Short mmCIF file of C-alpha atoms and ligand atoms in Angstrom, two decimals:
data_model
loop_
_atom_site.label_atom_id
_atom_site.label_comp_id
_atom_site.label_asym_id
_atom_site.label_seq_id
_atom_site.Cartn_x
_atom_site.Cartn_y
_atom_site.Cartn_z
CA MET W 1 12.91 -20.88 76.58
CA ASP W 2 15.09 -23.17 78.69
CA SER W 3 18.75 -23.72 77.85
CA SER W 4 18.53 -27.42 76.85
CA ALA W 5 16.27 -26.14 74.01
CA SER W 6 18.82 -23.58 72.80
CA ARG W 7 20.36 -24.65 69.56
CA ARG W 8 23.52 -23.66 67.55
CA VAL W 9 22.08 -21.98 64.46
CA GLY W 10 23.51 -20.54 61.54
CA VAL W 11 21.87 -17.89 59.24
CA VAL W 12 23.36 -17.20 55.79
CA GLY W 13 22.39 -13.54 54.56
CA ALA W 14 21.85 -10.44 56.57
CA GLY W 15 19.01 -8.97 54.60
CA TYR W 16 15.81 -8.31 56.11
CA VAL W 17 14.90 -11.80 56.32
CA GLY W 18 18.20 -13.18 57.47
CA LEU W 19 18.79 -10.49 59.92
CA THR W 20 15.42 -10.51 61.35
CA SER W 21 15.44 -14.32 61.42
CA ALA W 22 18.87 -14.23 63.24
CA ALA W 23 17.88 -11.53 65.75
CA CYS W 24 14.53 -13.06 66.34
CA LEU W 25 16.09 -16.67 66.89
CA ALA W 26 18.60 -15.16 69.46
CA HIS W 27 15.79 -13.61 71.16
CA LEU W 28 14.08 -16.95 71.42
CA GLY W 29 17.28 -18.23 73.19
CA HIS W 30 18.96 -19.72 70.37
CA ARG W 31 22.75 -19.17 69.76
CA VAL W 32 23.06 -17.57 66.47
CA THR W 33 25.80 -16.90 64.11
CA CYS W 34 24.81 -14.78 60.90
CA VAL W 35 27.10 -14.81 57.96
CA ASP W 36 27.13 -12.28 55.16
CA VAL W 37 29.80 -11.47 52.45
CA ASP W 38 29.45 -7.86 52.95
CA GLU W 39 32.23 -6.92 55.21
CA ARG W 40 31.05 -3.39 55.85
CA LYS W 41 27.59 -4.58 56.93
CA VAL W 42 28.94 -7.21 59.24
CA GLU W 43 31.18 -4.78 60.73
CA GLN W 44 28.39 -2.36 61.21
CA LEU W 45 26.14 -4.99 62.83
CA ARG W 46 28.79 -5.88 65.21
CA ARG W 47 28.54 -2.24 66.40
CA GLY W 48 24.75 -2.61 66.68
CA VAL W 49 24.18 -0.34 63.70
CA VAL W 50 21.23 -1.71 61.76
CA SER W 51 20.62 0.08 58.34
CA ILE W 52 17.21 -1.65 57.43
CA GLU W 53 14.27 0.34 58.68
CA GLU W 54 12.56 -2.53 60.69
CA PRO W 55 10.81 -1.61 64.03
CA GLY W 56 12.42 -3.48 66.79
CA LEU W 57 15.14 -4.97 64.87
CA ALA W 58 18.00 -2.98 66.05
CA GLU W 59 17.03 -3.56 69.78
CA LEU W 60 16.98 -7.30 69.22
CA VAL W 61 20.28 -7.22 67.51
CA THR W 62 21.86 -5.31 70.29
CA ALA W 63 20.28 -7.49 72.97
CA GLY W 64 21.36 -10.64 71.10
CA GLN W 65 24.92 -9.52 71.00
CA GLN W 66 24.85 -8.25 74.81
CA HIS W 67 23.63 -11.69 75.84
CA GLY W 68 26.32 -13.35 73.79
CA ARG W 69 23.88 -15.28 71.62
CA LEU W 70 24.26 -13.30 68.55
CA ASP W 71 27.35 -12.87 66.23
CA PHE W 72 28.12 -11.40 62.79
CA ARG W 73 30.83 -13.19 60.57
CA THR W 74 31.76 -12.92 56.98
CA ASP W 75 33.15 -16.56 56.46
CA LEU W 76 30.79 -19.41 56.04
CA THR W 77 33.42 -21.66 57.93
CA ALA W 78 31.86 -20.16 61.12
CA LEU W 79 29.03 -22.41 60.60
CA GLY W 80 30.93 -25.67 61.01
CA ASP W 81 29.30 -26.42 64.42
CA ALA W 82 25.91 -25.18 63.66
CA GLU W 83 23.14 -27.75 64.04
CA LEU W 84 20.58 -25.96 61.82
CA VAL W 85 21.41 -23.59 58.96
CA LEU W 86 19.06 -21.20 57.64
CA LEU W 87 19.50 -19.89 54.00
CA CYS W 88 18.26 -16.36 53.72
CA LEU W 89 19.76 -15.39 50.51
CA PRO W 90 18.40 -12.99 47.43
CA THR W 91 16.67 -14.70 44.63
CA PRO W 92 16.31 -11.81 42.41
CA SER W 93 14.15 -11.89 39.05
CA ALA W 94 16.54 -12.91 36.02
CA ARG W 95 16.08 -11.15 32.78
CA CYS W 96 13.78 -14.08 31.73
CA GLY W 97 11.63 -13.40 34.98
CA ASP W 98 12.83 -16.68 36.43
CA ALA W 99 14.14 -16.58 40.07
CA ASP W 100 18.09 -15.94 39.79
CA LEU W 101 19.44 -18.81 41.88
CA SER W 102 23.13 -18.08 41.38
CA VAL W 103 23.86 -16.80 44.84
CA VAL W 104 21.87 -19.87 46.49
CA GLU W 105 23.98 -22.17 44.28
CA SER W 106 27.30 -20.79 45.19
CA VAL W 107 26.69 -20.85 48.69
CA LEU W 108 25.35 -24.49 48.69
CA ARG W 109 28.63 -25.46 46.89
CA GLU W 110 30.59 -23.64 49.63
CA LEU W 111 28.62 -25.13 52.40
CA THR W 112 29.09 -28.68 51.20
CA SER W 113 32.64 -29.04 53.08
CA VAL W 114 31.48 -26.73 56.01
CA LEU W 115 28.43 -28.26 57.59
CA ALA W 116 28.63 -30.74 60.52
CA PRO W 117 27.41 -34.22 60.17
CA GLY W 118 23.77 -34.35 60.76
CA CYS W 119 23.24 -30.85 60.48
CA VAL W 120 19.82 -29.48 59.10
CA LEU W 121 19.87 -26.87 56.11
CA ILE W 122 16.72 -24.77 55.85
CA THR W 123 15.65 -22.85 52.79
CA LYS W 124 13.81 -19.67 53.84
CA SER W 125 14.68 -17.85 50.61
CA THR W 126 11.76 -17.75 48.24
CA VAL W 127 12.87 -20.42 45.52
CA PRO W 128 10.91 -22.01 42.69
CA VAL W 129 9.54 -25.50 43.23
CA GLY W 130 12.12 -28.25 42.83
CA THR W 131 15.09 -25.92 44.26
CA THR W 132 15.07 -27.87 47.53
CA ALA W 133 15.57 -31.18 45.85
CA ARG W 134 18.14 -29.60 43.53
CA ALA W 135 19.89 -28.08 46.60
CA ALA W 136 20.29 -31.70 47.93
CA GLU W 137 21.97 -32.63 44.68
CA LEU W 138 24.39 -29.46 44.78
CA LEU W 139 25.18 -29.98 48.48
CA ALA W 140 25.84 -33.63 47.80
CA ARG W 141 25.79 -34.30 51.66
CA PRO W 142 23.36 -37.24 52.21
CA ASP W 143 23.58 -36.76 56.13
CA VAL W 144 22.40 -33.12 55.91
CA ALA W 145 18.48 -32.97 55.61
CA ILE W 146 17.15 -29.96 53.78
CA VAL W 147 13.70 -28.54 54.73
CA SER W 148 11.82 -25.96 53.07
CA ASN W 149 10.65 -23.23 55.57
CA PRO W 150 9.38 -20.09 53.61
CA GLU W 151 9.12 -16.98 55.32
CA PHE W 152 6.16 -14.62 55.24
CA LEU W 153 7.54 -11.48 56.52
CA ARG W 154 6.39 -8.12 55.36
CA GLU W 155 8.99 -5.20 55.25
CA GLY W 156 8.21 -2.96 57.85
CA HIS W 157 6.54 -5.55 60.17
CA ALA W 158 9.33 -8.37 59.85
CA VAL W 159 10.07 -8.57 63.65
CA ALA W 160 6.28 -8.68 64.59
CA ASP W 161 5.53 -11.17 61.65
CA PHE W 162 8.45 -13.48 62.61
CA LEU W 163 7.67 -13.62 66.51
CA HIS W 164 3.72 -13.86 65.82
CA PRO W 165 3.53 -15.89 62.34
CA ASP W 166 0.14 -16.95 61.16
CA ARG W 167 1.90 -20.41 60.47
CA ILE W 168 4.90 -22.03 60.18
CA VAL W 169 5.51 -24.20 57.15
CA LEU W 170 7.85 -27.13 56.94
CA GLY W 171 8.21 -28.69 53.58
CA THR W 172 10.16 -32.02 53.97
CA GLY W 173 9.52 -35.84 53.61
CA ASP W 174 11.70 -36.43 56.52
CA PRO W 175 9.67 -36.26 59.75
CA ALA W 176 12.68 -36.21 62.01
CA ALA W 177 14.17 -33.10 60.35
CA ALA W 178 10.65 -31.48 60.41
CA ARG W 179 10.53 -32.17 64.13
CA ASN W 180 14.05 -30.74 64.55
CA VAL W 181 13.18 -27.48 62.88
CA ALA W 182 9.80 -27.21 64.52
CA GLN W 183 11.69 -27.08 67.89
CA LEU W 184 13.33 -23.97 66.64
CA TYR W 185 10.28 -22.14 66.83
CA ASP W 186 9.22 -23.78 70.18
CA GLY W 187 8.59 -20.23 71.79
CA LEU W 188 6.12 -19.15 69.01
CA ASP W 189 2.30 -19.59 69.17
CA ALA W 190 1.56 -20.45 65.59
CA PRO W 191 0.22 -23.73 63.89
CA VAL W 192 3.13 -25.85 62.38
CA LEU W 193 2.20 -27.22 58.91
CA THR W 194 4.41 -30.10 57.77
CA VAL W 195 3.82 -30.58 53.90
CA GLY W 196 5.61 -31.87 50.89
CA THR W 197 8.67 -30.01 49.86
CA ALA W 198 7.17 -28.83 46.67
CA SER W 199 3.84 -27.75 48.44
CA ALA W 200 5.96 -25.62 50.80
CA GLU W 201 7.87 -24.15 48.00
CA LEU W 202 4.82 -23.49 45.94
CA ALA W 203 2.69 -22.16 48.86
CA LYS W 204 4.99 -19.15 49.29
CA TYR W 205 4.62 -17.98 45.69
CA ALA W 206 0.92 -18.68 45.80
CA SER W 207 0.52 -16.49 48.92
CA ASN W 208 2.30 -13.67 47.20
CA ALA W 209 0.60 -14.11 43.86
CA PHE W 210 -2.80 -14.20 45.71
CA LEU W 211 -2.04 -10.96 47.60
CA ALA W 212 -1.01 -9.45 44.27
CA MET W 213 -4.19 -10.62 42.49
CA LYS W 214 -6.24 -9.12 45.55
CA VAL W 215 -4.90 -5.70 45.05
CA SER W 216 -5.10 -5.84 41.32
CA TYR W 217 -8.84 -6.70 41.96
CA VAL W 218 -9.41 -3.96 44.25
CA ASN W 219 -7.62 -1.42 41.94
CA GLU W 220 -9.73 -2.51 39.02
CA LEU W 221 -12.78 -2.24 41.06
CA ALA W 222 -11.62 1.21 42.11
CA GLU W 223 -11.66 2.31 38.31
CA LEU W 224 -15.18 0.81 38.21
CA CYS W 225 -16.39 2.75 41.21
CA GLU W 226 -15.13 5.83 39.48
CA ARG W 227 -17.22 5.13 36.40
CA LEU W 228 -20.38 4.10 38.32
CA GLY W 229 -20.30 6.56 40.83
CA ALA W 230 -19.67 4.25 43.76
CA ASP W 231 -17.05 4.69 46.65
CA ILE W 232 -14.46 1.92 46.75
CA THR W 233 -13.89 2.70 50.66
CA GLU W 234 -17.52 1.71 51.04
CA VAL W 235 -17.51 -1.07 48.73
CA THR W 236 -14.40 -2.75 50.45
CA ALA W 237 -15.56 -2.21 53.85
CA THR W 238 -18.72 -4.08 52.93
CA MET W 239 -16.71 -6.87 51.28
CA GLY W 240 -14.16 -7.24 53.98
CA HIS W 241 -16.77 -7.76 56.79
CA ASP W 242 -17.25 -11.34 54.98
CA ASP W 243 -14.95 -13.44 56.80
CA ARG W 244 -14.14 -15.46 53.65
CA ILE W 245 -12.68 -12.24 52.11
CA GLY W 246 -11.34 -10.15 55.07
CA HIS W 247 -10.45 -6.57 55.28
CA ALA W 248 -6.72 -6.93 54.35
CA PHE W 249 -5.28 -6.04 51.03
CA LEU W 250 -8.31 -4.32 49.83
CA ALA W 251 -6.84 -0.92 49.71
CA PRO W 252 -6.48 0.67 46.14
CA GLY W 253 -3.23 2.56 45.19
CA PRO W 254 -0.79 3.01 42.32
CA GLY W 255 -0.15 -0.64 42.06
CA TRP W 256 1.71 -3.25 44.09
CA GLY W 257 5.42 -3.38 44.23
CA GLY W 258 8.45 -4.06 46.49
CA SER W 259 11.09 -6.67 46.15
CA CYS W 260 8.78 -9.52 46.45
CA LEU W 261 5.49 -9.39 44.74
CA PRO W 262 6.64 -8.43 41.23
CA LYS W 263 9.55 -11.08 41.23
CA ASP W 264 7.34 -13.89 42.73
CA THR W 265 4.27 -13.36 40.30
CA SER W 266 6.72 -13.28 37.35
CA ALA W 267 8.66 -16.33 38.70
CA LEU W 268 5.17 -18.24 39.16
CA LEU W 269 4.08 -17.23 35.75
CA ASN W 270 7.18 -18.59 34.30
CA GLY W 271 7.03 -21.79 36.28
CA ALA W 272 3.50 -22.34 35.13
CA SER W 273 4.53 -21.85 31.66
CA THR W 274 7.33 -24.16 31.86
CA VAL W 275 4.89 -27.14 32.53
CA GLY W 276 2.79 -25.93 29.77
CA MET W 277 0.00 -23.69 31.67
CA ASP W 278 -0.81 -20.32 30.83
CA PHE W 279 -1.94 -18.82 34.34
CA GLU W 280 -4.24 -16.41 32.73
CA LEU W 281 -5.84 -15.12 35.89
CA LEU W 282 -2.35 -14.11 37.31
CA ARG W 283 -1.16 -12.62 34.08
CA ALA W 284 -4.35 -10.48 34.02
CA ALA W 285 -3.28 -9.20 37.56
CA VAL W 286 0.10 -8.53 36.32
CA ARG W 287 -1.19 -6.57 33.24
CA ALA W 288 -3.68 -4.54 35.51
CA ASN W 289 -0.75 -3.53 37.82
CA ALA W 290 1.49 -2.49 34.99
CA ALA W 291 -1.48 -0.04 33.88
CA GLN W 292 -2.20 1.39 37.31
CA PRO W 293 0.55 3.99 37.51
CA SER W 294 -0.91 5.66 34.33
CA ARG W 295 -4.20 5.91 35.86
CA VAL W 296 -2.64 7.99 38.73
CA VAL W 297 -0.98 10.13 36.30
CA GLU W 298 -4.18 10.54 34.35
CA LYS W 299 -5.56 12.04 37.67
CA VAL W 300 -2.82 14.36 38.20
CA ARG W 301 -3.19 15.58 34.60
CA ARG W 302 -6.79 16.24 35.04
CA ALA W 303 -6.03 17.98 38.48
CA CYS W 304 -3.77 20.52 36.66
CA GLY W 305 -6.22 21.13 33.70
CA GLY W 306 -4.98 18.61 31.22
CA ARG W 307 -1.36 19.41 30.60
CA LEU W 308 1.70 18.15 32.59
CA ASP W 309 4.53 20.08 30.76
CA GLY W 310 6.28 22.45 33.26
CA VAL W 311 3.86 21.77 35.85
CA ARG W 312 5.19 21.53 39.38
CA VAL W 313 4.10 18.40 41.20
CA GLY W 314 4.79 17.77 44.87
CA VAL W 315 5.03 14.09 45.70
CA LEU W 316 4.36 12.64 49.10
CA GLY W 317 5.55 9.08 49.41
CA LEU W 318 8.45 7.35 47.32
CA ALA W 319 8.70 3.99 48.31
CA PHE W 320 6.87 0.94 47.34
CA LYS W 321 4.48 1.33 50.54
CA ALA W 322 4.56 3.19 53.74
CA GLY W 323 6.83 2.34 56.67
CA THR W 324 9.82 1.35 54.65
CA GLY W 325 12.36 3.35 52.63
CA ASP W 326 12.77 0.58 50.15
CA LEU W 327 12.35 1.86 46.60
CA ARG W 328 12.72 -1.15 44.59
CA ASP W 329 10.03 -1.72 42.18
CA SER W 330 8.12 1.15 43.60
CA PRO W 331 4.93 2.05 41.98
CA ALA W 332 5.31 5.67 43.31
CA LEU W 333 8.41 5.84 41.20
CA ALA W 334 6.53 4.52 38.22
CA VAL W 335 4.32 7.31 38.65
CA THR W 336 6.93 9.81 39.00
CA ARG W 337 8.85 8.40 35.98
CA LEU W 338 5.57 8.84 33.89
CA LEU W 339 5.24 12.45 35.26
CA THR W 340 8.76 13.50 34.53
CA ALA W 341 8.62 12.00 30.96
CA GLU W 342 5.65 14.27 30.26
CA GLY W 343 7.73 17.47 31.37
CA ALA W 344 6.37 17.60 34.98
CA VAL W 345 8.74 18.96 37.48
CA LEU W 346 8.67 16.95 40.70
CA THR W 347 9.83 17.48 44.23
CA GLY W 348 9.26 14.61 46.52
CA TYR W 349 9.28 13.64 50.40
CA ASP W 350 9.08 10.24 51.95
CA PRO W 351 9.49 9.93 55.81
CA CYS W 352 11.58 6.85 55.29
CA VAL W 353 13.59 7.99 52.34
CA PRO W 354 16.65 10.30 53.18
CA ALA W 355 17.38 13.27 51.25
CA PRO W 356 19.05 14.16 48.92
CA GLY W 357 21.07 12.12 46.73
CA VAL W 358 19.08 8.87 46.39
CA ALA W 359 19.99 7.64 42.88
CA GLU W 360 16.79 5.61 42.14
CA VAL W 361 14.57 8.45 42.17
CA GLY W 362 15.64 9.71 38.82
CA ASP W 363 14.53 13.45 38.36
CA VAL W 364 12.70 13.81 41.52
CA GLU W 365 14.44 16.44 43.89
CA VAL W 366 14.13 14.58 47.19
CA VAL W 367 13.68 16.92 50.21
CA ASP W 368 13.43 16.13 54.06
CA ASP W 369 10.44 18.34 54.78
CA PRO W 370 6.88 17.60 53.52
CA TYR W 371 6.10 21.26 53.61
CA VAL W 372 8.88 22.12 51.05
CA VAL W 373 7.09 19.67 48.76
CA ALA W 374 4.14 22.06 48.61
CA LYS W 375 6.10 25.18 47.91
CA ALA W 376 4.91 26.50 44.59
CA ALA W 377 3.26 22.85 43.74
CA GLU W 378 0.15 23.10 41.52
CA VAL W 379 -0.70 19.63 42.39
CA ILE W 380 0.24 17.46 45.25
CA VAL W 381 -0.02 13.68 44.81
CA VAL W 382 0.03 11.13 47.77
CA LEU W 383 1.53 7.89 46.82
CA THR W 384 2.14 5.98 49.85
CA GLU W 385 -0.26 5.24 52.79
CA SER W 386 1.84 6.93 55.54
CA PRO W 387 -0.18 8.17 58.31
CA GLN W 388 1.95 11.02 58.65
CA PHE W 389 0.60 12.55 55.53
CA ARG W 390 -2.91 12.82 56.91
CA ALA W 391 -1.66 14.44 60.23
CA LEU W 392 0.18 17.21 58.17
CA ASP W 393 -1.01 20.83 58.62
CA TRP W 394 -3.09 21.04 55.67
CA ASP W 395 -3.98 24.81 56.19
CA GLN W 396 -0.22 25.56 56.05
CA LEU W 397 0.42 23.24 53.01
CA ALA W 398 -2.42 25.47 51.25
CA THR W 399 -0.58 28.86 52.07
CA LEU W 400 2.57 27.13 50.24
CA ALA W 401 1.05 25.59 47.41
CA GLU W 402 0.59 27.58 44.38
CA ARG W 403 -2.65 26.41 43.09
CA ALA W 404 -4.30 23.69 45.29
CA ALA W 405 -5.08 20.29 43.83
CA VAL W 406 -4.53 17.20 45.74
CA VAL W 407 -4.59 13.93 44.21
CA ASP W 408 -4.63 11.13 46.99
CA ALA W 409 -3.64 7.97 45.25
CA ARG W 410 -3.95 6.02 48.39
CA ASN W 411 -6.98 7.44 50.05
CA VAL W 412 -5.05 8.17 53.15
CA LEU W 413 -6.11 11.80 53.65
CA ASP W 414 -9.27 13.15 55.29
CA PRO W 415 -10.89 14.66 52.14
CA GLY W 416 -13.06 16.93 54.30
CA GLY W 417 -9.97 18.40 56.22
CA VAL W 418 -7.91 18.81 52.93
CA VAL W 419 -10.99 20.55 51.09
CA ALA W 420 -11.74 22.85 54.16
CA ALA W 421 -8.05 23.94 54.08
CA GLY W 422 -8.61 25.33 50.53
CA PHE W 423 -7.56 22.45 48.26
CA SER W 424 -9.56 20.58 45.68
CA HIS W 425 -9.20 16.80 46.41
CA VAL W 426 -9.41 13.65 44.21
CA GLY W 427 -9.01 10.32 45.55
CA ILE W 428 -8.88 6.91 44.08
CA GLY W 429 -12.05 4.98 43.54
CA THR W 430 -14.53 7.51 44.55
CA GLY W 431 -17.03 8.55 41.97
CA ALA W 432 -17.72 12.00 43.80
CA GLU W 433 -14.48 14.06 43.03
CA ARG W 434 -14.24 16.87 45.40
CA ARG W 435 -13.52 19.83 43.13
CA VAL W 436 -14.32 22.80 45.12
CA ARG W 437 -13.37 26.43 44.21
CA THR W 438 -10.16 26.79 45.95
CA ARG W 439 -8.99 29.57 48.32
CA HIS W 440 -6.55 30.62 45.69
CA SER W 441 -8.94 30.62 42.73
CA ALA W 442 -11.59 32.17 45.07
CA ALA W 443 -9.63 35.22 45.73
C1 LIG K 501 5.13 -9.27 50.71
C2 LIG K 501 4.15 -10.21 51.62
O1 LIG K 501 3.04 -9.60 52.11
C3 LIG K 501 4.76 -10.92 52.70
O2 LIG K 501 3.95 -11.93 53.27
C4 LIG K 501 6.08 -11.83 52.23
O3 LIG K 501 6.78 -12.48 52.99
C5 LIG K 501 6.94 -10.75 51.24
O4 LIG K 501 6.20 -10.00 50.41
C6 LIG K 501 8.18 -11.51 50.91
O5 LIG K 501 7.95 -12.43 49.86
O6 LIG K 501 9.29 -11.40 51.32
P1 LIG K 501 6.01 -6.80 51.31
O7 LIG K 501 6.79 -6.95 49.98
O8 LIG K 501 6.72 -6.35 52.39
O9 LIG K 501 5.56 -8.46 51.78
O10 LIG K 501 4.94 -5.84 50.90
P2 LIG K 501 3.41 -5.83 51.07
O11 LIG K 501 2.94 -5.54 52.47
O12 LIG K 501 2.76 -7.31 50.75
O13 LIG K 501 2.83 -4.81 49.91
C7 LIG K 501 3.00 -5.27 48.60
C8 LIG K 501 2.47 -4.09 47.73
O14 LIG K 501 1.02 -4.23 47.81
C9 LIG K 501 2.76 -2.79 48.26
O15 LIG K 501 3.31 -2.07 46.98
C10 LIG K 501 1.58 -2.14 48.89
O16 LIG K 501 1.65 -0.83 48.85
C11 LIG K 501 0.51 -2.96 48.13
N1 LIG K 501 -0.82 -2.84 48.74
C12 LIG K 501 -0.76 -3.63 49.64
C13 LIG K 501 -1.70 -2.35 48.15
O17 LIG K 501 -1.67 -1.45 47.10
N2 LIG K 501 -2.99 -2.21 48.82
C14 LIG K 501 -3.22 -3.09 49.89
O18 LIG K 501 -4.35 -3.39 50.40
C15 LIG K 501 -1.93 -3.82 50.29
#
C-alpha cells in the first residue's frame, strides 16, 4: 500500500477481533493505535506478548510495532487524531438473552469529547439492529459518521479471515463515509457490499444463526442416520457436492458453542420476539443444540455397559472447537459436566488448554499429555476435531487404557486404525457401531 493511502486508525478493544483488526490494518500499511482498559494486557502487547491462540497474530503484532505502525495504549484520549476508529468491544449475553451493550455505551460516551472533527466511527462488534443509530445519539457528534462494519472472523483463523475475507460489509446511508471506510481495506481482494445500517447489523446475526442452524441440522441428521443405519459422513459428502449447500459446517459433534453462536442466536431470538415474531426455526435449532451433549453422554454410557458412576473417562478436547483454548460455552464442557454429575471420574487433555488449574473445567483433571488421559480409562471420548487426536499412537493408548472403548463424538479418528489397536469404536451418525472384541476382553 502506498503511504498516501496510509490512515491514522484507532481500535478500541484488544480482544481477538480488536487485536486482529489492529495488527492486520498495521500490516496493510495503516498507523494504528489500539486501546484496551486492561493495563496488564497492554503492557504485555507492547512487549510483543500475545496471549490469544491465533496463528500469525503474534508475528503481525511484533512486525507492526517494529515498523512503528502499531501502538498499544490504555487511554481513549490517544485516539484524538484518528481518522477512523473501530469499536471492537465485547457484547456478551445479558441475563435475558439480549446483547449487553453497557461497554459499548460507556466507550461511546467517553469518545464524544475525544474524536477529531470528521472522524468516522466503525462498529465491528456484533450489535443488535438499531445500535448504530442509537450510537449516533449517544455520541452526539453530528460531524462523526458511524458505519456498521461487522466482522466475520473465526477464532483460530482470525488473521487469515481478516486478510482474505469473503466480503466486506459496510452499513451506512452516507456514501462518503462508506468510501472512506472501504479505502481502509484497499489492499484486500473482496467484494465490498454497501448496505443499509440495519441490514449490516442483521446480516452478522443472520450469518451466525444460519451456521448454527446448519450444525443443528446435521446433528439431528446424524441421529437419524444412526437410527436408519446410514452413515452421516457419506450423507454429508453427498450433500456438500451440491454448490447450493457446500461442504462447510456439515460436521456433526457435541453441539455448537463458543463466544459467538450461542449469544448471537439468543440475541436474534430475543430481537425477533421484541417485534412480535416467534423465530420458530431458529428456536428449534437452539433446542436441538441443548440436547446434543446428552446424546454424547448416552454413547459413553452405552460404551461402558450402561453405568457411569465411578467410571474413569478420558476426555480428548475441552475447548469449544479445535485450534483454540477458548472454553466459553464449550459443548465439550457441557458433556463433561453431565458425565461428572452421573459420577464419572474425568481426566482431560486439549492441545490448546494449559494444564493444570483451569477453573472452568470443573471436576475434570486437566493434564498436558494425551497418553495420561488413556491411563486406566474405561472409555475415551473425543470432543474436539483436533487432527492431533487422529495422529496419536493408538496402539500405545490401548496398552494404557484399562478397558478399551472409544467414543469419537467428532468423527475425527480413523475407525479402522483405532479398532486395529484393540479398541471398540463408536462414532457419531454412523449406523454401524464398531464393537469388536477388544484386545483386553479377548485375553
Ligand atoms: C463464528 C463464525 O463462524 C464467524 O464467522 C464469526 O465471525 C464469529 O462466530 C463471531 O461472531 O465472532 P467461531 O465462534 O470462531 O466463529 O466458531 P465456528 O468456527 O463458527 O464454530 C462454532 C461452533 O460450531 C463450534 O463449537 C464448532 O465446533 C461447531 N461446528 C462447526 C460443528 O459442530 N460442526 C461444523 O461443521 C462446524
